[in-house]
mmCIF file of C-alpha atoms and ligand atoms in Angstrom:
data_model
loop_
_atom_site.group_PDB
_atom_site.id
_atom_site.type_symbol
_atom_site.label_atom_id
_atom_site.label_comp_id
_atom_site.label_asym_id
_atom_site.label_seq_id
_atom_site.Cartn_x
_atom_site.Cartn_y
_atom_site.Cartn_z
ATOM 1 C CA MET A 1 0.194 0.018 -0.004
ATOM 2 C CA GLN A 2 1.535 3.576 -1.042
ATOM 3 C CA SER A 3 1.690 5.817 1.629
ATOM 4 C CA LYS A 4 0.587 9.513 1.214
ATOM 5 C CA VAL A 5 1.443 12.619 2.425
ATOM 6 C CA ALA A 6 -1.094 15.111 3.734
ATOM 7 C CA ASN A 7 0.441 18.689 2.773
ATOM 8 C CA LEU A 8 -1.538 21.092 5.848
ATOM 9 C CA PRO A 9 -1.236 24.505 6.468
ATOM 10 C CA THR A 10 1.363 24.166 9.026
ATOM 11 C CA ARG A 11 2.578 20.551 8.550
ATOM 12 C CA SER A 12 2.744 17.659 6.378
ATOM 13 C CA VAL A 13 1.622 14.078 7.476
ATOM 14 C CA ARG A 14 2.575 10.564 5.846
ATOM 15 C CA TYR A 15 -0.575 8.448 5.835
ATOM 16 C CA LEU A 16 -1.958 4.873 5.059
ATOM 17 C CA GLU A 17 -5.762 5.301 3.327
ATOM 18 C CA ALA A 18 -8.172 2.485 2.198
ATOM 19 C CA GLY A 19 -11.757 1.608 1.140
ATOM 20 C CA SER A 20 -14.700 4.253 0.874
ATOM 21 C CA GLY A 21 -17.433 5.331 3.160
ATOM 22 C CA ALA A 22 -18.084 6.034 7.241
ATOM 23 C CA PRO A 23 -14.266 6.695 8.294
ATOM 24 C CA VAL A 24 -12.137 5.556 10.500
ATOM 25 C CA VAL A 25 -9.264 7.008 11.790
ATOM 26 C CA LEU A 26 -6.141 4.342 13.090
ATOM 27 C CA LEU A 27 -3.641 5.610 15.938
ATOM 28 C CA HIS A 28 -0.603 3.325 16.189
ATOM 29 C CA ALA A 29 1.207 2.220 19.670
ATOM 30 C CA PHE A 30 4.614 3.647 20.545
ATOM 31 C CA PRO A 31 6.978 2.828 18.891
ATOM 32 C CA LEU A 32 5.681 2.001 15.324
ATOM 33 C CA HIS A 33 4.188 3.595 12.996
ATOM 34 C CA ALA A 34 0.945 3.684 10.471
ATOM 35 C CA GLU A 35 2.308 0.701 9.001
ATOM 36 C CA GLN A 36 0.916 -1.145 11.952
ATOM 37 C CA TRP A 37 -2.524 -1.299 10.807
ATOM 38 C CA LEU A 38 -1.632 -2.604 7.212
ATOM 39 C CA PRO A 39 -3.236 -5.746 8.593
ATOM 40 C CA GLN A 40 -6.624 -3.638 8.903
ATOM 41 C CA LEU A 41 -6.493 -1.585 5.873
ATOM 42 C CA SER A 42 -6.291 -4.336 3.590
ATOM 43 C CA ARG A 43 -9.192 -5.664 4.822
ATOM 44 C CA LEU A 44 -11.592 -3.351 5.696
ATOM 45 C CA PRO A 45 -15.676 -3.952 6.279
ATOM 46 C CA PRO A 46 -17.472 -2.810 3.076
ATOM 47 C CA ARG A 47 -18.149 0.967 3.162
ATOM 48 C CA VAL A 48 -15.726 1.966 5.470
ATOM 49 C CA ARG A 49 -12.738 4.435 4.806
ATOM 50 C CA GLY A 50 -9.684 3.865 6.946
ATOM 51 C CA LEU A 51 -7.131 6.153 7.650
ATOM 52 C CA ALA A 52 -3.841 5.900 9.582
ATOM 53 C CA PRO A 53 -1.340 8.827 10.230
ATOM 54 C CA ASP A 54 2.337 8.530 10.857
ATOM 55 C CA LEU A 55 2.380 10.913 14.770
ATOM 56 C CA ARG A 56 4.021 13.660 14.465
ATOM 57 C CA GLY A 57 7.574 12.711 14.966
ATOM 58 C CA PHE A 58 6.996 9.051 13.714
ATOM 59 C CA ARG A 59 8.480 7.702 10.611
ATOM 60 C CA GLY A 60 7.321 10.470 7.935
ATOM 61 C CA SER A 61 5.617 13.059 9.596
ATOM 62 C CA PRO A 62 8.217 15.569 11.191
ATOM 63 C CA PRO A 63 8.572 16.257 14.453
ATOM 64 C CA PHE A 64 8.163 20.156 14.489
ATOM 65 C CA VAL A 65 8.582 22.592 11.908
ATOM 66 C CA GLY A 66 9.928 25.927 11.538
ATOM 67 C CA GLY A 67 10.366 27.637 15.261
ATOM 68 C CA GLU A 68 7.816 25.119 16.942
ATOM 69 C CA SER A 69 9.077 23.368 20.588
ATOM 70 C CA PRO A 70 9.907 20.176 19.983
ATOM 71 C CA ASP A 71 7.968 19.136 23.421
ATOM 72 C CA VAL A 72 4.816 17.509 22.812
ATOM 73 C CA THR A 73 2.186 16.338 24.867
ATOM 74 C CA MET A 74 -1.044 14.005 24.262
ATOM 75 C CA ASP A 75 -3.053 16.944 23.694
ATOM 76 C CA THR A 76 -0.636 17.836 20.846
ATOM 77 C CA TYR A 77 -1.080 14.413 18.795
ATOM 78 C CA ALA A 78 -4.750 14.855 19.264
ATOM 79 C CA ARG A 79 -4.659 18.634 17.857
ATOM 80 C CA ASP A 80 -2.920 16.994 14.922
ATOM 81 C CA VAL A 81 -5.353 14.304 14.329
ATOM 82 C CA LEU A 82 -8.002 16.993 14.661
ATOM 83 C CA GLU A 83 -6.096 19.194 11.595
ATOM 84 C CA PHE A 84 -5.512 15.980 9.698
ATOM 85 C CA MET A 85 -9.239 15.197 9.805
ATOM 86 C CA LEU A 86 -10.175 18.145 8.646
ATOM 87 C CA HIS A 87 -8.139 18.579 6.234
ATOM 88 C CA MET A 88 -9.266 15.422 4.820
ATOM 89 C CA ASP A 89 -12.611 16.175 4.907
ATOM 90 C CA VAL A 90 -13.322 14.287 7.689
ATOM 91 C CA PRO A 91 -15.373 15.940 10.359
ATOM 92 C CA ARG A 92 -16.425 12.888 12.809
ATOM 93 C CA ALA A 93 -14.958 9.512 12.752
ATOM 94 C CA THR A 94 -14.518 6.585 14.400
ATOM 95 C CA ILE A 95 -11.451 6.958 16.387
ATOM 96 C CA VAL A 96 -9.320 3.156 17.391
ATOM 97 C CA GLY A 97 -6.130 4.092 19.400
ATOM 98 C CA LEU A 98 -3.960 0.656 20.166
ATOM 99 C CA SER A 99 -2.065 1.766 23.247
ATOM 100 C CA MET A 100 -0.571 5.159 22.931
ATOM 101 C CA GLY A 101 -3.152 5.652 20.385
ATOM 102 C CA GLY A 102 -5.423 5.179 23.003
ATOM 103 C CA TYR A 103 -3.457 7.646 25.200
ATOM 104 C CA VAL A 104 -3.831 10.021 22.083
ATOM 105 C CA ALA A 105 -7.569 8.800 21.269
ATOM 106 C CA LEU A 106 -8.620 9.944 25.089
ATOM 107 C CA ALA A 107 -7.142 13.301 24.756
ATOM 108 C CA LEU A 108 -9.127 13.748 21.228
ATOM 109 C CA TRP A 109 -12.319 12.793 23.086
ATOM 110 C CA ARG A 110 -11.722 15.368 25.466
ATOM 111 C CA ARG A 111 -10.435 18.039 23.116
ATOM 112 C CA ALA A 112 -13.653 17.513 20.540
ATOM 113 C CA PRO A 113 -16.084 14.629 21.584
ATOM 114 C CA GLN A 114 -18.345 16.548 18.904
ATOM 115 C CA ARG A 115 -15.546 14.880 16.152
ATOM 116 C CA VAL A 116 -16.145 11.192 17.518
ATOM 117 C CA THR A 117 -18.402 8.908 16.414
ATOM 118 C CA GLY A 118 -17.449 5.957 18.569
ATOM 119 C CA LEU A 119 -14.002 4.844 20.113
ATOM 120 C CA VAL A 120 -12.105 1.550 20.056
ATOM 121 C CA LEU A 121 -9.693 1.357 22.541
ATOM 122 C CA ALA A 122 -7.053 -1.357 21.963
ATOM 123 C CA ASN A 123 -4.217 -2.628 24.306
ATOM 124 C CA THR A 124 -4.451 0.462 26.338
ATOM 125 C CA ARG A 125 -4.981 1.985 29.753
ATOM 126 C CA ALA A 126 -6.620 5.821 31.197
ATOM 127 C CA SER A 127 -3.944 5.835 34.119
ATOM 128 C CA ALA A 128 -1.156 8.168 34.483
ATOM 129 C CA GLU A 129 2.426 7.564 34.926
ATOM 130 C CA THR A 130 3.196 5.728 38.218
ATOM 131 C CA ALA A 131 6.772 6.965 39.887
ATOM 132 C CA GLU A 132 8.502 3.607 38.523
ATOM 133 C CA ALA A 133 6.928 3.748 34.728
ATOM 134 C CA ARG A 134 8.657 7.448 35.087
ATOM 135 C CA ALA A 135 11.580 6.493 35.933
ATOM 136 C CA ALA A 136 11.883 3.402 33.520
ATOM 137 C CA ARG A 137 11.172 6.265 30.718
ATOM 138 C CA ASP A 138 13.459 8.586 32.074
ATOM 139 C CA ARG A 139 16.290 5.105 31.095
ATOM 140 C CA LEU A 140 14.440 4.420 28.026
ATOM 141 C CA MET A 141 14.888 7.758 26.947
ATOM 142 C CA GLN A 142 18.568 7.847 27.809
ATOM 143 C CA LEU A 143 18.576 4.278 25.585
ATOM 144 C CA ALA A 144 17.431 5.748 22.474
ATOM 145 C CA GLU A 145 19.659 9.171 22.988
ATOM 146 C CA ALA A 146 22.463 6.700 23.091
ATOM 147 C CA ASP A 147 21.733 4.014 20.501
ATOM 148 C CA GLY A 148 18.713 5.864 19.218
ATOM 149 C CA ALA A 149 15.134 3.376 17.602
ATOM 150 C CA ALA A 150 17.831 0.428 17.167
ATOM 151 C CA GLY A 151 18.265 0.391 20.637
ATOM 152 C CA VAL A 152 14.360 1.467 21.986
ATOM 153 C CA ALA A 153 13.716 -1.622 19.293
ATOM 154 C CA GLN A 154 15.993 -4.026 21.136
ATOM 155 C CA ALA A 155 14.318 -2.805 24.840
ATOM 156 C CA MET A 156 10.875 -3.334 23.860
ATOM 157 C CA LEU A 157 10.507 -6.045 21.670
ATOM 158 C CA PRO A 158 10.640 -8.682 23.568
ATOM 159 C CA ARG A 159 7.376 -7.156 25.917
ATOM 160 C CA LEU A 160 5.281 -6.115 22.857
ATOM 161 C CA LEU A 161 4.636 -9.157 21.138
ATOM 162 C CA GLY A 162 3.095 -12.411 23.413
ATOM 163 C CA GLU A 163 4.832 -15.711 24.156
ATOM 164 C CA THR A 164 2.385 -17.511 21.566
ATOM 165 C CA THR A 165 3.223 -15.072 19.128
ATOM 166 C CA ARG A 166 7.032 -15.479 19.725
ATOM 167 C CA ARG A 167 6.894 -19.265 19.310
ATOM 168 C CA GLU A 168 4.470 -19.492 16.703
ATOM 169 C CA GLN A 169 5.196 -16.347 14.421
ATOM 170 C CA PRO A 170 8.745 -15.856 14.960
ATOM 171 C CA ASP A 171 9.065 -13.247 11.517
ATOM 172 C CA LEU A 172 6.929 -10.970 13.484
ATOM 173 C CA SER A 173 9.327 -9.880 15.554
ATOM 174 C CA ASP A 174 11.420 -8.920 12.573
ATOM 175 C CA VAL A 175 8.529 -6.872 10.924
ATOM 176 C CA VAL A 176 7.829 -5.102 14.359
ATOM 177 C CA GLY A 177 11.787 -4.489 14.719
ATOM 178 C CA GLU A 178 12.043 -2.970 11.376
ATOM 179 C CA MET A 179 9.065 -0.797 11.927
ATOM 180 C CA ILE A 180 10.583 0.937 15.559
ATOM 181 C CA ARG A 181 14.166 0.967 13.865
ATOM 182 C CA ALA A 182 12.463 2.958 10.763
ATOM 183 C CA ASN A 183 11.354 6.031 13.409
ATOM 184 C CA GLY A 184 13.567 9.149 13.847
ATOM 185 C CA ARG A 185 15.714 9.401 17.858
ATOM 186 C CA SER A 186 13.634 13.167 18.432
ATOM 187 C CA GLY A 187 10.177 11.590 17.638
ATOM 188 C CA LEU A 188 10.886 8.698 19.815
ATOM 189 C CA GLN A 189 11.946 10.734 22.810
ATOM 190 C CA ALA A 190 9.188 13.575 22.120
ATOM 191 C CA ALA A 191 7.156 11.056 22.695
ATOM 192 C CA MET A 192 8.381 8.954 25.749
ATOM 193 C CA ARG A 193 8.516 12.489 27.692
ATOM 194 C CA ALA A 194 4.883 13.026 26.313
ATOM 195 C CA MET A 195 3.892 9.578 27.842
ATOM 196 C CA ARG A 196 5.844 9.876 31.009
ATOM 197 C CA ASP A 197 3.805 13.471 31.764
ATOM 198 C CA ARG A 198 0.571 12.430 30.327
ATOM 199 C CA PRO A 199 -2.300 13.596 32.454
ATOM 200 C CA ASP A 200 -4.568 10.512 34.292
ATOM 201 C CA SER A 201 -7.229 10.391 32.038
ATOM 202 C CA THR A 202 -9.837 8.449 34.162
ATOM 203 C CA PRO A 203 -12.089 11.491 34.931
ATOM 204 C CA THR A 204 -12.387 11.580 31.184
ATOM 205 C CA LEU A 205 -14.124 8.186 30.686
ATOM 206 C CA ALA A 206 -17.355 8.805 32.742
ATOM 207 C CA THR A 207 -17.686 11.737 30.393
ATOM 208 C CA ILE A 208 -17.674 9.387 27.421
ATOM 209 C CA THR A 209 -21.545 9.239 25.607
ATOM 210 C CA CYS A 210 -20.392 7.697 22.468
ATOM 211 C CA PRO A 211 -20.102 3.538 21.244
ATOM 212 C CA THR A 212 -17.134 2.346 23.001
ATOM 213 C CA THR A 213 -15.142 -0.915 22.306
ATOM 214 C CA ILE A 214 -12.226 -1.944 24.206
ATOM 215 C CA ILE A 215 -10.063 -4.965 23.088
ATOM 216 C CA ALA A 216 -7.486 -6.016 25.335
ATOM 217 C CA SER A 217 -5.379 -9.767 24.996
ATOM 218 C CA ASP A 218 -4.274 -12.514 26.974
ATOM 219 C CA GLU A 219 -0.628 -11.907 26.963
ATOM 220 C CA ASP A 220 -0.551 -8.346 27.072
ATOM 221 C CA ALA A 221 2.445 -7.527 29.221
ATOM 222 C CA VAL A 222 2.324 -3.999 29.341
ATOM 223 C CA ILE A 223 -1.712 -3.417 29.727
ATOM 224 C CA PRO A 224 -2.222 -5.633 33.145
ATOM 225 C CA ALA A 225 -5.925 -6.872 33.234
ATOM 226 C CA ALA A 226 -6.853 -4.357 36.024
ATOM 227 C CA GLU A 227 -6.499 -1.695 34.118
ATOM 228 C CA THR A 228 -8.483 -3.189 30.819
ATOM 229 C CA GLN A 229 -11.696 -3.740 33.521
ATOM 230 C CA ALA A 230 -11.477 -0.456 35.299
ATOM 231 C CA MET A 231 -11.695 1.202 32.253
ATOM 232 C CA ARG A 232 -14.566 -0.651 31.060
ATOM 233 C CA ALA A 233 -16.439 -0.385 34.442
ATOM 234 C CA ALA A 234 -15.783 3.386 33.949
ATOM 235 C CA ILE A 235 -17.302 3.902 30.408
ATOM 236 C CA ARG A 236 -21.074 3.889 30.188
ATOM 237 C CA GLY A 237 -21.961 0.594 28.293
ATOM 238 C CA ALA A 238 -18.470 -0.316 26.715
ATOM 239 C CA GLN A 239 -18.405 -3.460 25.612
ATOM 240 C CA LEU A 240 -14.955 -5.464 26.508
ATOM 241 C CA LEU A 241 -13.646 -8.224 23.577
ATOM 242 C CA VAL A 242 -10.330 -10.345 25.370
ATOM 243 C CA LEU A 243 -8.356 -12.114 22.520
ATOM 244 C CA PRO A 244 -6.939 -14.791 23.043
ATOM 245 C CA ARG A 245 -3.172 -16.165 22.474
ATOM 246 C CA ALA A 246 -2.100 -12.574 21.588
ATOM 247 C CA GLY A 247 0.133 -9.907 23.149
ATOM 248 C CA HIS A 248 0.187 -6.239 23.552
ATOM 249 C CA LEU A 249 -0.041 -5.679 19.816
ATOM 250 C CA SER A 250 -2.652 -7.377 19.380
ATOM 251 C CA ASN A 251 -3.977 -5.416 15.706
ATOM 252 C CA LEU A 252 -0.654 -7.457 14.405
ATOM 253 C CA GLU A 253 -0.045 -10.745 16.209
ATOM 254 C CA SER A 254 -4.041 -11.686 15.878
ATOM 255 C CA PRO A 255 -5.320 -9.378 12.698
ATOM 256 C CA LEU A 256 -8.376 -11.836 12.343
ATOM 257 C CA ALA A 257 -9.705 -11.980 15.696
ATOM 258 C CA PHE A 258 -8.735 -7.965 15.815
ATOM 259 C CA ASN A 259 -10.835 -7.161 12.684
ATOM 260 C CA ASP A 260 -13.598 -9.256 13.759
ATOM 261 C CA ALA A 261 -14.067 -7.105 16.720
ATOM 262 C CA LEU A 262 -13.660 -4.044 14.760
ATOM 263 C CA TYR A 263 -15.656 -4.963 12.020
ATOM 264 C CA ARG A 264 -18.154 -5.582 15.120
ATOM 265 C CA ALA A 265 -17.216 -2.241 16.823
ATOM 266 C CA ILE A 266 -18.068 0.054 13.513
ATOM 267 C CA THR A 267 -20.891 -1.933 12.542
ATOM 268 C CA THR A 268 -23.006 -3.203 15.535
ATOM 269 C CA PRO A 269 -21.324 -0.574 18.044
ATOM 270 C CA PRO A 270 -22.310 -1.418 21.621
ATOM 271 C CA THR A 271 -25.377 1.300 22.858
ATOM 272 C CA TRP A 272 -24.839 4.160 24.967
ATOM 273 C CA THR A 273 -27.783 4.780 27.408
ATOM 274 C CA SER A 274 -28.174 7.488 30.016
ATOM 275 C CA ASN A 275 -29.178 5.746 32.791
HETATM 276 C C1 MLT B 1 2.287 1.759 23.218
HETATM 277 O O1 MLT B 1 2.382 0.723 22.506
HETATM 278 O O2 MLT B 1 2.373 2.715 22.579
HETATM 279 C C2 MLT B 1 3.470 1.641 24.576
HETATM 280 O O3 MLT B 1 3.960 0.153 24.803
HETATM 281 C C3 MLT B 1 2.850 2.439 25.415
HETATM 282 C C4 MLT B 1 3.256 2.400 26.959
HETATM 283 O O4 MLT B 1 4.717 2.134 26.866
HETATM 284 O O5 MLT B 1 2.923 2.955 27.951
#
């Protein structure tokens, strides 16, 4: 699939696009990029338009332009996605975010709920970083400074893929490693800072009034099951689907099951009730 570039008034965004119809915007995890969504974009349900941008600083979207500060927050990414949507003539969309993409999806909901027709929150959480997680983030930032994306790939890969995937699909590790190494150091560092300092989105969950599907997987070493359960309990009417034999990158590890869950989320979204 050929990538494209959207030249927004203030910045350029590299993205992948497939299908036509109801828009679905797919937000990738850290430290990946838009190609993470190839298994979904290549098998979209009928009458669905899928758009997957590289978030700012990932692969083909520059980290900052002109005199912009290199510092970003989840809100910066959310604003970028909203600008991208407008540019693509997409006033409202189903927003799908996996892990960091989910952090961005929640920031986007806070900023512009009227632009969201539905949410799919995959392998993600609402809570802010613990002191321990912040310290780990600092160590990974130092590693990125010394060894760039290759160092980040080496450090993160073992946690990103589930045990079953590592055993049964050994090649996927190379594919994900290649994706990570396509990213530049400064974009990765900016994203790590943004994740480290992100606000607690737990209070946001009770404000969600659009149909929401939560996707988790039973071999996810990054997101504890308790975080997923807490999100489901706090979002009214949210539906939870747990994919078996998949790790953190569930959409890549178990694409058929993920696509099925996505299909259901788009075509028969859970209903939201005000009671
Ligand atoms: C991701 O997959 O986006 C990251 O693992 C999220 C995180 O490190 O918090």
